mmCIF file of C-alpha atoms in Angstrom:
data_model
loop_
_atom_site.group_PDB
_atom_site.id
_atom_site.type_symbol
_atom_site.label_atom_id
_atom_site.label_comp_id
_atom_site.label_asym_id
_atom_site.label_seq_id
_atom_site.Cartn_x
_atom_site.Cartn_y
_atom_site.Cartn_z
ATOM 1 C CA MET S 963 -5.111 -11.511 -20.504
ATOM 2 C CA PRO S 964 -7.122 -10.785 -17.353
ATOM 3 C CA LYS S 965 -6.793 -7.301 -15.834
ATOM 4 C CA GLU S 966 -7.305 -6.006 -12.310
ATOM 5 C CA LYS S 967 -7.513 -2.454 -11.009
ATOM 6 C CA SER S 968 -6.925 -1.605 -7.369
ATOM 7 C CA ALA S 969 -6.266 1.404 -5.184
ATOM 8 C CA GLY S 970 -4.323 1.873 -1.992
ATOM 9 C CA ALA S 971 -2.156 4.203 0.000
ATOM 10 C CA ILE S 972 1.279 4.743 1.390
ATOM 11 C CA ILE S 973 0.342 5.570 4.976
ATOM 12 C CA TYR S 974 2.589 7.551 7.279
ATOM 13 C CA LEU S 975 2.552 9.076 10.712
ATOM 14 C CA MET S 976 4.954 11.620 12.142
ATOM 15 C CA LYS S 977 7.043 10.579 15.167
ATOM 16 C CA ASN S 978 9.461 13.218 16.475
ATOM 17 C CA ASN S 979 9.182 15.061 13.129
ATOM 18 C CA VAL S 980 10.195 11.910 11.213
ATOM 19 C CA PRO S 981 7.692 10.165 8.923
ATOM 20 C CA HIS S 982 7.162 6.486 9.731
ATOM 21 C CA TYR S 983 5.558 4.383 7.012
ATOM 22 C CA LEU S 984 3.122 1.539 7.559
ATOM 23 C CA LEU S 985 4.130 -1.728 5.910
ATOM 24 C CA LEU S 986 1.862 -4.768 5.887
ATOM 25 C CA HIS S 987 3.167 -8.330 5.897
ATOM 26 C CA TYR S 988 1.231 -10.462 3.422
ATOM 27 C CA PRO S 989 0.771 -14.248 3.875
ATOM 28 C CA SER S 990 2.896 -14.917 0.767
ATOM 29 C CA GLY S 991 5.783 -13.343 2.685
ATOM 30 C CA HIS S 992 6.133 -9.959 1.003
ATOM 31 C CA TRP S 993 5.881 -6.528 2.640
ATOM 32 C CA GLU S 994 3.828 -3.828 0.964
ATOM 33 C CA PHE S 995 1.215 -1.096 1.396
ATOM 34 C CA ALA S 996 -2.540 -1.326 2.008
ATOM 35 C CA LYS S 997 -4.470 -1.805 -1.225
ATOM 36 C CA GLY S 998 -7.445 -3.600 -2.698
ATOM 37 C CA HIS S 999 -9.936 -3.996 -5.516
ATOM 38 C CA ILE S 1000 -12.069 -1.081 -6.627
ATOM 39 C CA GLU S 1001 -15.737 -1.917 -6.141
ATOM 40 C CA GLU S 1002 -18.268 -1.035 -8.824
ATOM 41 C CA GLY S 1003 -19.211 2.646 -8.724
ATOM 42 C CA GLU S 1004 -16.451 3.454 -6.240
ATOM 43 C CA LYS S 1005 -13.957 6.284 -6.763
ATOM 44 C CA THR S 1006 -10.304 5.337 -6.328
ATOM 45 C CA GLU S 1007 -9.943 7.653 -3.301
ATOM 46 C CA GLU S 1008 -12.917 5.908 -1.672
ATOM 47 C CA THR S 1009 -11.326 2.525 -2.347
ATOM 48 C CA ALA S 1010 -8.049 3.624 -0.769
ATOM 49 C CA LYS S 1011 -9.806 4.850 2.398
ATOM 50 C CA ARG S 1012 -12.012 1.743 2.616
ATOM 51 C CA GLU S 1013 -9.072 -0.602 2.157
ATOM 52 C CA ILE S 1014 -7.045 1.259 4.791
ATOM 53 C CA GLU S 1015 -9.861 0.841 7.293
ATOM 54 C CA GLU S 1016 -10.516 -2.813 6.361
ATOM 55 C CA GLU S 1017 -6.854 -3.845 6.406
ATOM 56 C CA THR S 1018 -5.546 -1.729 9.307
ATOM 57 C CA GLY S 1019 -8.534 -0.555 11.351
ATOM 58 C CA ILE S 1020 -7.348 3.044 10.877
ATOM 59 C CA LYS S 1021 -10.274 5.425 10.334
ATOM 60 C CA ASN S 1022 -8.541 8.759 10.922
ATOM 61 C CA ILE S 1023 -6.815 9.221 7.588
ATOM 62 C CA LYS S 1024 -6.083 12.245 5.398
ATOM 63 C CA LEU S 1025 -5.237 11.760 1.735
ATOM 64 C CA ILE S 1026 -2.521 14.275 0.858
ATOM 65 C CA PRO S 1027 -3.432 16.421 -2.177
ATOM 66 C CA GLY S 1028 -1.026 16.339 -5.112
ATOM 67 C CA PHE S 1029 0.252 12.771 -4.689
ATOM 68 C CA LYS S 1030 -1.117 10.061 -6.981
ATOM 69 C CA GLU S 1031 1.115 7.343 -8.403
ATOM 70 C CA TYR S 1032 0.467 4.330 -10.600
ATOM 71 C CA SER S 1033 2.015 0.909 -10.143
ATOM 72 C CA LYS S 1034 1.740 -1.593 -12.999
ATOM 73 C CA TYR S 1035 2.824 -5.195 -12.873
ATOM 74 C CA PHE S 1036 2.017 -8.768 -13.855
ATOM 75 C CA PHE S 1037 1.369 -11.590 -11.421
ATOM 76 C CA LYS S 1038 0.214 -15.187 -11.543
ATOM 77 C CA LYS S 1039 -3.205 -15.659 -10.005
ATOM 78 C CA SER S 1040 -2.397 -18.859 -8.148
ATOM 79 C CA TYR S 1041 -3.219 -18.140 -4.480
ATOM 80 C CA ASP S 1042 -5.354 -21.232 -3.826
ATOM 81 C CA LEU S 1043 -3.812 -23.529 -6.421
ATOM 82 C CA GLU S 1044 -1.304 -26.335 -6.053
ATOM 83 C CA GLY S 1045 0.886 -28.489 -8.273
ATOM 84 C CA GLU S 1046 0.163 -28.437 -12.011
ATOM 85 C CA ALA S 1047 -2.786 -26.058 -11.600
ATOM 86 C CA LYS S 1048 -0.457 -23.510 -9.995
ATOM 87 C CA LYS S 1049 1.891 -23.711 -13.009
ATOM 88 C CA LEU S 1050 -1.030 -23.207 -15.406
ATOM 89 C CA ALA S 1051 -2.513 -20.231 -13.537
ATOM 90 C CA PRO S 1052 -3.123 -17.219 -15.768
ATOM 91 C CA TRP S 1053 -0.965 -14.127 -15.756
ATOM 92 C CA VAL S 1054 -2.859 -11.008 -14.716
ATOM 93 C CA PHE S 1055 -2.041 -7.386 -15.520
ATOM 94 C CA LYS S 1056 -2.558 -5.254 -12.419
ATOM 95 C CA LEU S 1057 -2.844 -1.478 -12.150
ATOM 96 C CA VAL S 1058 -2.779 -0.003 -8.654
ATOM 97 C CA ILE S 1059 -3.404 3.676 -7.974
ATOM 98 C CA PHE S 1060 -1.589 4.780 -4.830
ATOM 99 C CA TYR S 1061 -2.295 7.831 -2.731
ATOM 100 C CA LEU S 1062 -0.281 9.259 0.134
ATOM 101 C CA ALA S 1063 -2.169 9.210 3.429
ATOM 102 C CA GLU S 1064 -1.323 10.738 6.793
ATOM 103 C CA THR S 1065 -2.669 9.533 10.121
ATOM 104 C CA ASP S 1066 -1.992 10.119 13.789
ATOM 105 C CA THR S 1067 -3.314 6.662 14.702
ATOM 106 C CA GLU S 1068 -0.413 4.394 15.607
ATOM 107 C CA ASN S 1069 -2.551 1.478 16.784
ATOM 108 C CA VAL S 1070 -3.132 -0.945 13.910
ATOM 109 C CA LYS S 1071 -5.622 -3.818 13.889
ATOM 110 C CA ILE S 1072 -4.638 -5.894 10.878
ATOM 111 C CA SER S 1073 -7.186 -7.955 9.007
ATOM 112 C CA ASP S 1074 -6.855 -11.681 8.389
ATOM 113 C CA GLU S 1075 -5.373 -10.760 4.982
ATOM 114 C CA HIS S 1076 -2.048 -10.023 6.705
ATOM 115 C CA LYS S 1077 0.444 -11.655 9.063
ATOM 116 C CA GLY S 1078 1.790 -8.493 10.646
ATOM 117 C CA PHE S 1079 2.721 -4.842 10.281
ATOM 118 C CA LEU S 1080 5.525 -2.389 11.033
ATOM 119 C CA TRP S 1081 5.819 1.395 11.326
ATOM 120 C CA LEU S 1082 9.280 2.219 9.993
ATOM 121 C CA PRO S 1083 11.252 5.343 9.079
ATOM 122 C CA PHE S 1084 12.204 5.610 5.408
ATOM 123 C CA THR S 1085 15.698 4.065 5.653
ATOM 124 C CA GLU S 1086 14.351 0.927 7.334
ATOM 125 C CA ALA S 1087 11.116 0.749 5.325
ATOM 126 C CA ILE S 1088 12.925 0.845 1.968
ATOM 127 C CA LYS S 1089 15.003 -2.179 3.037
ATOM 128 C CA LYS S 1090 11.961 -4.105 4.294
ATOM 129 C CA LEU S 1091 9.801 -3.665 1.191
ATOM 130 C CA THR S 1092 9.975 -6.693 -1.074
ATOM 131 C CA PHE S 1093 9.314 -5.365 -4.564
ATOM 132 C CA LYS S 1094 11.215 -2.773 -6.601
ATOM 133 C CA ASN S 1095 8.043 -0.911 -7.618
ATOM 134 C CA ALA S 1096 7.025 -0.557 -3.935
ATOM 135 C CA LYS S 1097 10.490 0.810 -3.109
ATOM 136 C CA GLU S 1098 10.161 3.359 -5.934
ATOM 137 C CA LEU S 1099 6.737 4.413 -4.638
ATOM 138 C CA LEU S 1100 8.094 4.839 -1.120
ATOM 139 C CA LYS S 1101 10.958 6.999 -2.418
ATOM 140 C CA LYS S 1102 8.489 9.265 -4.257
ATOM 141 C CA ALA S 1103 6.259 9.437 -1.183
ATOM 142 C CA ASP S 1104 9.157 10.264 1.143
ATOM 143 C CA ASP S 1105 10.391 13.001 -1.216
ATOM 144 C CA PHE S 1106 6.857 14.419 -1.278
ATOM 145 C CA VAL S 1107 6.544 14.312 2.530
ATOM 146 C CA SER S 1108 9.963 15.982 2.898
ATOM 147 C CA LYS S 1109 8.963 18.821 0.553
ATOM 148 C CA LYS S 1110 5.608 19.124 2.319
ATOM 149 C CA SER S 1111 7.375 19.421 5.705
ATOM 150 C CA VAL S 1112 9.759 22.089 4.381
ATOM 151 C CA ARG S 1113 6.795 24.092 3.046
ATOM 152 C CA GLY S 1114 5.170 23.756 6.453
ATOM 153 C CA SER S 1115 1.828 22.561 5.165
#
């Protein structure tokens, strides 16, 4: 079975002391976080920062120490296929390493990989996310941000 390894980030910015999370709208219709393939020789943190810049145009980003989560899932690699070929597409095991990233840049310039974006507070973002594993990641990230805010760091 083919395998892929990617890295990305759950990006947030504070508005009126409330974290707002950046969700990207993918052409297939789902909403998720910025992520992408790890290039040869690249550290996962470098991949996350590069993908954030490529997919959102955001350069001013701070990866928050202490948050690193793994998302594992299977998907059918059938993006450009149709008909019978789409049915026969191979299943791929994907591992994505997610970081938590803070920015103060609200202006997003999405790449052609996406149809749109939204900055949403947790209660709205959790409803908008498509996949269960993304919702679980957001919950962990929001808990982490809440604890971080209470500690004042």
